Structures are given as C-alpha cells and as structure tokens.
Coordinates of C-alpha atoms in Angstrom, one line a residue:
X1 CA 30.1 -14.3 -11.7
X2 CA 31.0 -15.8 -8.3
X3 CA 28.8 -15.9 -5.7
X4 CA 27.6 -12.3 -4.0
X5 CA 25.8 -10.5 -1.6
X6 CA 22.1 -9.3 -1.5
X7 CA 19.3 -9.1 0.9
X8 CA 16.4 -11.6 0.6
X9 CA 13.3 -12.1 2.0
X10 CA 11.4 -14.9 2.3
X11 CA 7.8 -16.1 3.4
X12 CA 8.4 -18.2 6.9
X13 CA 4.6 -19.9 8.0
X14 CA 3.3 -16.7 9.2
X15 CA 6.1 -14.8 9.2
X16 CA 8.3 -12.4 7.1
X17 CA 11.9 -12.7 7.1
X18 CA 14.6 -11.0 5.5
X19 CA 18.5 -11.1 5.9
X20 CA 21.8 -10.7 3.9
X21 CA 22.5 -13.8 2.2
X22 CA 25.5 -15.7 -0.5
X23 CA 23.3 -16.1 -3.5
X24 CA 23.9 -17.0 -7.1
X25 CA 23.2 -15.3 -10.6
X26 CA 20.7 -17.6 -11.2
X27 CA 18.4 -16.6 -8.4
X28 CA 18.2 -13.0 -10.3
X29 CA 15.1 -12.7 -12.0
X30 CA 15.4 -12.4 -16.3
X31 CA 16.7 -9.4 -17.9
X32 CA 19.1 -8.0 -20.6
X33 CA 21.2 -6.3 -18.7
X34 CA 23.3 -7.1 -15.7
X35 CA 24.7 -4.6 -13.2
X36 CA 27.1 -4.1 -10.8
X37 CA 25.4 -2.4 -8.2
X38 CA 27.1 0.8 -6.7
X39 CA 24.0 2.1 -4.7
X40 CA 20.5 1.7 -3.8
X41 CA 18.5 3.6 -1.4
X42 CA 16.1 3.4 0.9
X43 CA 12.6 4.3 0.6
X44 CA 9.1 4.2 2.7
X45 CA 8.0 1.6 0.2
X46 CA 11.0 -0.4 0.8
X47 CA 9.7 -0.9 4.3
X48 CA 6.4 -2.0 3.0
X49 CA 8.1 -4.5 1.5
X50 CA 9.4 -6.6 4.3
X51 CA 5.8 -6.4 6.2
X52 CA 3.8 -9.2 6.1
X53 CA 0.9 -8.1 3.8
X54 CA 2.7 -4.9 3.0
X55 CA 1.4 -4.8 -0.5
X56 CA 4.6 -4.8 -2.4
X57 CA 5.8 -7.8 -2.8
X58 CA 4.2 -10.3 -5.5
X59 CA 6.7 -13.7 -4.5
X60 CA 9.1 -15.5 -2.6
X61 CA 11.5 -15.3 -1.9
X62 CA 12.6 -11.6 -3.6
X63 CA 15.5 -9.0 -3.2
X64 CA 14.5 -5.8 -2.0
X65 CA 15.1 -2.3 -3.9
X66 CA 13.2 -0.6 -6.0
X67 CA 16.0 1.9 -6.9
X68 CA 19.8 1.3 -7.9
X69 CA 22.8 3.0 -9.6
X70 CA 25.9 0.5 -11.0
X71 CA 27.7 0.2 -13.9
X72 CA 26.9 -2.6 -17.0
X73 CA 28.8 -5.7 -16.8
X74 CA 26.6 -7.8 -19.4
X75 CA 24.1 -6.5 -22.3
X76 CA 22.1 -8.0 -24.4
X77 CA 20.5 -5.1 -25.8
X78 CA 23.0 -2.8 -28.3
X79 CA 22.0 0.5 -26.0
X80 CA 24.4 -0.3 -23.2
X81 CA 27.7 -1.4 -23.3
X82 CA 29.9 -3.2 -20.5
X83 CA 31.1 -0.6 -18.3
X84 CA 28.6 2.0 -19.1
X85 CA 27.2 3.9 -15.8
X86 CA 23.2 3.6 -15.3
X87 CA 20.4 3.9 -12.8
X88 CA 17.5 1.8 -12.4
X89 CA 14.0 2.9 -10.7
X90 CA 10.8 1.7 -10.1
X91 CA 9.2 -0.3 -12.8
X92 CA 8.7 -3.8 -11.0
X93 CA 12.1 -4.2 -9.3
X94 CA 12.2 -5.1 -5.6
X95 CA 8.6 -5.6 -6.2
X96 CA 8.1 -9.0 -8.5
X97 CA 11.1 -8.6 -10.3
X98 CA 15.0 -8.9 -8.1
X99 CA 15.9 -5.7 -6.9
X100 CA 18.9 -2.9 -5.8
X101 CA 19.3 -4.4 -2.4
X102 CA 22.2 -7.0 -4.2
X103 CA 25.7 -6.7 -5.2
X104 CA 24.4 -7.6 -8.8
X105 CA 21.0 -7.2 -10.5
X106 CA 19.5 -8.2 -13.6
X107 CA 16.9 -6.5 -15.5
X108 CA 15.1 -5.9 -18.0
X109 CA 17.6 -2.9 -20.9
X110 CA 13.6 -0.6 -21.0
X111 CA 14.0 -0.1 -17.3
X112 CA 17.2 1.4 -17.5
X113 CA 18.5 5.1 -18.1
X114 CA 22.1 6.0 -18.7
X115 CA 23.8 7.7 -15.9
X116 CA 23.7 11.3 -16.9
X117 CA 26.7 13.6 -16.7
X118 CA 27.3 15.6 -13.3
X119 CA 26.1 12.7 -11.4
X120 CA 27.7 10.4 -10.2
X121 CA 26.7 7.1 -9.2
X122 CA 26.8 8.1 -5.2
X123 CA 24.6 10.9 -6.2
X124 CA 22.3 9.1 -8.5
X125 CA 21.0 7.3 -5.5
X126 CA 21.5 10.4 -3.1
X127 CA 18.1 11.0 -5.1
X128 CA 16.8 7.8 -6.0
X129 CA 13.0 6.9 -6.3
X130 CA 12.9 9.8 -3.8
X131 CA 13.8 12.0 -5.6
X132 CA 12.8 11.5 -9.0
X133 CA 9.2 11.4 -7.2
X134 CA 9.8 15.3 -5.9
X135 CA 10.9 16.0 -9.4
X136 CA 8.0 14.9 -10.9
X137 CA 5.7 16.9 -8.2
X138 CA 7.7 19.7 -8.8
X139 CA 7.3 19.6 -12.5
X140 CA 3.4 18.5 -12.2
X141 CA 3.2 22.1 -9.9
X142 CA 4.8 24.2 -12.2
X143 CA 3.0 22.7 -15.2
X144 CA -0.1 24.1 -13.5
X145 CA 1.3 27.3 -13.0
X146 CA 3.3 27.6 -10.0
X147 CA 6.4 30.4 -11.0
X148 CA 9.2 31.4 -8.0
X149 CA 8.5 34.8 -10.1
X150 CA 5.1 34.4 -7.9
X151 CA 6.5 33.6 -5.0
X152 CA 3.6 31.5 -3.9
X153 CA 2.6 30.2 -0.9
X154 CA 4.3 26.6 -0.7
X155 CA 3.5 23.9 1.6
X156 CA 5.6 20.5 1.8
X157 CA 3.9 18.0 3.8
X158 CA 6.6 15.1 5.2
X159 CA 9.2 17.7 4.7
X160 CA 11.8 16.3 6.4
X161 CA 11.1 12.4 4.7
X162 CA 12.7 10.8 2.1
X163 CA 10.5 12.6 -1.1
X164 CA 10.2 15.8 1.1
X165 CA 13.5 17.0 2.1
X166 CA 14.9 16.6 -1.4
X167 CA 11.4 18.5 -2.7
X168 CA 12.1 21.3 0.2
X169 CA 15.8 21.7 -1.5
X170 CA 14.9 21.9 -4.8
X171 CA 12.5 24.2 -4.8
X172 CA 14.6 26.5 -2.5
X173 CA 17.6 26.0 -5.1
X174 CA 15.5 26.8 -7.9
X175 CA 14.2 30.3 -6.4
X176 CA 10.8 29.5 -4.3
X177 CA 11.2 32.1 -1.8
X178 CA 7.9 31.1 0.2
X179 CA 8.2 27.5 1.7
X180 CA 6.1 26.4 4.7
X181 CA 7.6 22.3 6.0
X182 CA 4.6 20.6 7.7
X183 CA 6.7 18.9 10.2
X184 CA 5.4 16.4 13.3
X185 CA 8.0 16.7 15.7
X186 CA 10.1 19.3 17.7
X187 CA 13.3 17.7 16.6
X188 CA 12.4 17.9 12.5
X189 CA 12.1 21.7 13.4
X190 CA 15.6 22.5 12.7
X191 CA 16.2 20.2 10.2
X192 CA 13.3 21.5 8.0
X193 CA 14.9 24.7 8.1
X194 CA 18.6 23.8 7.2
X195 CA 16.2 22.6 4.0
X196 CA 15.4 25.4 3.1
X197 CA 12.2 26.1 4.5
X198 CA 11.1 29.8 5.5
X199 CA 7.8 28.7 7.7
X200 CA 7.5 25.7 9.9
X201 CA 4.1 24.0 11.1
X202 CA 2.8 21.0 12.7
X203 CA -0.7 19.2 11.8
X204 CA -2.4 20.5 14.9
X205 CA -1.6 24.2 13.3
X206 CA -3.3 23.0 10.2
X207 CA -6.8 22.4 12.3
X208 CA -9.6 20.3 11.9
X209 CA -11.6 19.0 8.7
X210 CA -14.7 20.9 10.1
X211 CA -15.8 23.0 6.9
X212 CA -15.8 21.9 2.9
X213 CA -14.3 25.6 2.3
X214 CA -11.3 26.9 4.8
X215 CA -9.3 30.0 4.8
X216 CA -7.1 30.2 1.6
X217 CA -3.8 29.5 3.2
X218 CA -1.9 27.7 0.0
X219 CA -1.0 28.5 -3.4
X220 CA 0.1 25.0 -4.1
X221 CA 1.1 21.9 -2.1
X222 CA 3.8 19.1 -2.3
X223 CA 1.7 16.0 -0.5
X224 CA 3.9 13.3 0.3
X225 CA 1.9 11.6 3.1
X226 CA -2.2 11.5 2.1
X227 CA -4.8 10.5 4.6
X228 CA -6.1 12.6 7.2
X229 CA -3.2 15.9 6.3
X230 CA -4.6 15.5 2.5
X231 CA -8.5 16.0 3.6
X232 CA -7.6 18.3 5.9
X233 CA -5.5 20.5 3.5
X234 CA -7.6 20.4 -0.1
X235 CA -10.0 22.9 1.3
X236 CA -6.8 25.4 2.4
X237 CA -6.3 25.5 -1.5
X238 CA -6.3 28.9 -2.8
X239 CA -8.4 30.1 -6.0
X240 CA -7.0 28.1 -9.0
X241 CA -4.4 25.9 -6.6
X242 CA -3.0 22.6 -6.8
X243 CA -1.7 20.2 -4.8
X244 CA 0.1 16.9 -6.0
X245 CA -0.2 13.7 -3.9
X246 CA 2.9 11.1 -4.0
X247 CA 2.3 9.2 -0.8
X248 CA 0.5 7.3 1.6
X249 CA 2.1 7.1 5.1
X250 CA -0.8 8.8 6.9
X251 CA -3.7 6.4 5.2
X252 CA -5.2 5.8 1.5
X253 CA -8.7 7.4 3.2
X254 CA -9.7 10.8 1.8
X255 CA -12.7 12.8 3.0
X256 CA -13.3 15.4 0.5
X257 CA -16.6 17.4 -0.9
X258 CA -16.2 18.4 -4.4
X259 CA -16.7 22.4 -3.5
X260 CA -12.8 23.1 -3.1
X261 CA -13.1 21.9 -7.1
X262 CA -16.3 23.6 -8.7
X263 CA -15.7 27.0 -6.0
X264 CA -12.2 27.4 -6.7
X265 CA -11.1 25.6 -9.7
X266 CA -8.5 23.6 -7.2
X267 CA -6.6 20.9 -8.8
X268 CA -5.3 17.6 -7.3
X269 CA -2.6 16.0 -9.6
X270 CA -1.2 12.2 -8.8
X271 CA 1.7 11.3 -9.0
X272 CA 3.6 8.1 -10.1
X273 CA 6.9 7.5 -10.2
X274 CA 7.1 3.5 -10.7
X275 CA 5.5 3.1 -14.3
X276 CA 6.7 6.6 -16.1
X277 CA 7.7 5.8 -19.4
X278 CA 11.3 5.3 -20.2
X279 CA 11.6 7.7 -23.0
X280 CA 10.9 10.1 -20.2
X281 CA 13.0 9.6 -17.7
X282 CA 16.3 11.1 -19.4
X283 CA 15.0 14.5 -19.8
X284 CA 14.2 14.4 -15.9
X285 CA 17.5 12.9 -14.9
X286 CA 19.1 15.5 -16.3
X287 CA 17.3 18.2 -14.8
X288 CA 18.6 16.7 -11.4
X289 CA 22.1 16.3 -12.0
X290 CA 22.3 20.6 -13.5
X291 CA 19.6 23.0 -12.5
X292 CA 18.2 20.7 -9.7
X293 CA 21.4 19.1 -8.1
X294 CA 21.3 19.2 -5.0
X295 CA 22.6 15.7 -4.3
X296 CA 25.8 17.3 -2.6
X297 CA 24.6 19.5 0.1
X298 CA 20.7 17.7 1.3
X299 CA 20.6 15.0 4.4
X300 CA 21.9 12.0 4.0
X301 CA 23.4 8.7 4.9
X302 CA 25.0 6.1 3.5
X303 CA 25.4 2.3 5.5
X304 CA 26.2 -0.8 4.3
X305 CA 23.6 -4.3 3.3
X306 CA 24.0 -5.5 7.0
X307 CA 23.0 -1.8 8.0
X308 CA 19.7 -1.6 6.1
X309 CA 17.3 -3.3 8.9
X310 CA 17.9 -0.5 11.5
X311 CA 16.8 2.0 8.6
X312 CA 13.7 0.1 8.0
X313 CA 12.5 0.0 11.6
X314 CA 13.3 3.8 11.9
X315 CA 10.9 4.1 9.0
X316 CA 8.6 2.2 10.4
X317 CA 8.4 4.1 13.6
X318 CA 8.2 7.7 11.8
X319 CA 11.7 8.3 13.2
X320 CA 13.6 8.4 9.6
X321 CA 15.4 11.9 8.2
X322 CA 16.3 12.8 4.8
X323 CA 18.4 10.1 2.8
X324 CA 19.7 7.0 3.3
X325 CA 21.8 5.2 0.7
X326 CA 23.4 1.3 0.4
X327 CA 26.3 0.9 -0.7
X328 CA 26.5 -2.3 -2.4

C-alpha cells in the first residue's frame, strides 16, 4: 500500500489542528482487517472531536470517523475475504482507535459487519452512525409498545439533524401517521416536512419547565438533543409513554422529579449506538437496507476529505441539515 489520504488531527501547544494529510499504513492503528474506504459520514460527535477538550478523542495525533463503508483488501480473520463489502461503526474508531476519515483503515475483524444486500456502499453511509442510532430508538420505542396501528402521538426532537431526519423518514415509511418535528428555525420548517412530518413546532411552543406534571401531549418521543428540550418534555409524557434519549447537543443537565415515572408509568430508554454488540448489528442492518430503506430519497450530501471542515463548522453553529457523506 502506497501512501494515501486521510484527515489527522493533532494536539498543537494549546491548540487543536486537523487537516488532510499523505500518511503511511503504519500510522493506522492494529487491526485484522484492512479497508478500502468508500464512505464515511459526518456526525455531531465527529465535531466533538476536533474541539479542544471535546471529549472524544483519547491521543494524538488520530484520524477522524467513527463510521465507514469500503470493501476488504487484507484479513486476518477467516470471516472476511479480500474484496468483500463491509461497514464499520462506532466501537472506538475515530475515537482511540484510526478512523473513516482515511482512504484506508485498519481495524479490529469484531467491529466489522458485512455489507448487507440492497445497500450499497454509498448508502451504507447515507445512514451511518446516524442512522443506525434512529434505528435503534425506533426499535427501543416500539419494544415498549409504540404500533403505527395506534397511530400515536410522535414527537422527534432535532428532526431535521443528522439522527433526526433519517428517524422522521423511517417512521413515516414504516406507517406512523402522527409525527410532530421539533424544529428551531423558520428555514428547518419545510425541510421537516419534505421528511415526513405532519406537525411542526419550535421549543418556545413546548413552554416552560414550570410544573413536575404537564398536559399529556406525547405518546412517545425520539430525543436526539437532551438538556433543557429533555426536562422540559418528560413531564408532556402521556400515561404509560416513553421517550428514548440519543444525544446531547442541548447539554448533559436534566432537571426532572420522579412523578412523570410513579404517576404515569413513563419510561425513559438510553440509547447507545457505539458499544452494541456485534452479533447484533446484522439483524439491524438489514432492517435498513428492506423495510427501513430509505437511504435513496432522505437529505443528503456527499463532499470530498478537503470538503469535511466546512461541514464541521456548520455543525458547530447549529446550521447542519440531514446527511452528509465523504467520499474517500
């Protein structure tokens, strides 16, 4: 392997720096299987990761990505062969271990999960991290009882984000006939819509955490963003409700009593998409390449290594929509 592309950042004094460098195989971190990386994507945690004390990454310097889809070009391990088609998320990568932002990666053969079939590689990262995240929330939901035969009372917070659009599409595509977006600007109006959603709100239409018990407004609740929108929203849980909790872009506070709980029997479910077992993560791959596919027809877009800071700073400023993939 010749020399290739990737993006690396690296601890400067006081400073965090990252750019597209020339680097080597040997600056890959250790692994069993090597990759030719088709696609990564980017993701809210991705632009943690080139903050100074963003709380991703464990060293320097390290390549970005904690999501990729490419196709085997070494294997140690007998499960994959060279020019098999696979995706990589979560686990370590991009985090202490080299990541999707590369033209190659290296990793370890129990982070990785065949590329299912209807998917392609484009695809795969179409829904990346993101959206095996909303299919996890989706699936934590419906495990605790939420049925489009219902037609509950939906709410998707960050609905027009990276976890959010793609949990706003699925659930329409899957027969959820009742969707409310929580959106925070006029522009993500229109775009929340095109989603999918029936209802549109903003947080100042959600009001104020003033009482432990509100007006039953919510069947159940996708929560992408925590903080402030999560307090505010657990007492707006109807009798026997739940609400699942991926994210943190509005703060890792929550100011809760435990009425909503013993009152209504509501349930808060966490969700992790980093550390899910691999035996898993087939079964839910699968799901989103048939019933859940939506990979083809939800916002995105797709730029190039070079491209990936002005992503990152959109992020940053809460100005980001949808997808966006790398192609590597």
């Amino acid at each position: 392997m010749n020399s290739f592309k990737a993006i690396v950042i690296k601890e400067q004094e006081d400073e965090v720096i990252y750019g597209v460098e020339q680097i080597g195989e040997e600056e890959l971190s250790d692994g069993d299987v090597v990759i030719k990386v088709a696609y990564s994507s980017i993701n809210y945690k991705d632009m943690l990761a080139v903050q100074k004390k963003g709380g991703v990454i464990r060293n320097y310097p390290m390549i970005p990505g904690i999501d990729l889809s490419g196709t085997v070009v070494q294997s140690a391990d007998s499960r994959f062969q060279k020019g098999q088609e696979v995706v990589v998320t979560g686990f370590e990568m991009g985090m202490s271990h080299t990541g999707g932002f590369a033209e190659y990666a290296r990793v370890p053969a129990d982070w990785v999960v065949p590329l299912p079939e209807n998917l392609s590689l484009r695809d795969a990262m179409v829904f990346g991290t993101a959206g095996f995240t909303a299919a996890l929330s989706i699936l934590a939901l419906e495990k605790n009882g939420m049925d489009p035969k219902n037609n509950p009372k939906i709410l998707v917070t960050g609905s027009t984000g990276g976890v959010g659009s793609i949990a706003v599409k699925i659930l329409a595509k899957i027969g959820y006939g009742n969707i409310t977006a929580l959106v925070r600007k006029e522009r993500q109006v229109e775009v929340a819509k095109s989603l999918g959603a029936h209802t549109v709100v903003f947080p100042d239409d959600l009001g104020e955490l003033k009482k432990p018990l509100s007006k039953e407004k919510f069947d159940y609740i996708l929560d992408t963003v925590g903080g402030d929108v999560t307090s505010v929203l657990i007492p707006q849980l109807s009798y026997g409700g739940s609400m699942c909790m991926c994210g943190m872009a509005a703060g890792v506070g929550l100011n809760a009593t435990v009425l909503p709980f013993i009152l209504r029997g509501v349930n808060l479910l966490g969700i992790d998409s980093v550390n899910v077992p691999i035996e898993k993560r087939p079964a839910i791959w699968a799901k989103m390449a048939n019933d859940w596919n939506i990979a083809g027809t939800t916002l995105v877009d797709e730029v190039a290594l070079e491209e990936v800071p002005g992503t990152i700073e959109a992020i940053k400023k809460g100005e980001h929509l949808g997808r966006t993939i790398v192609k590597c």
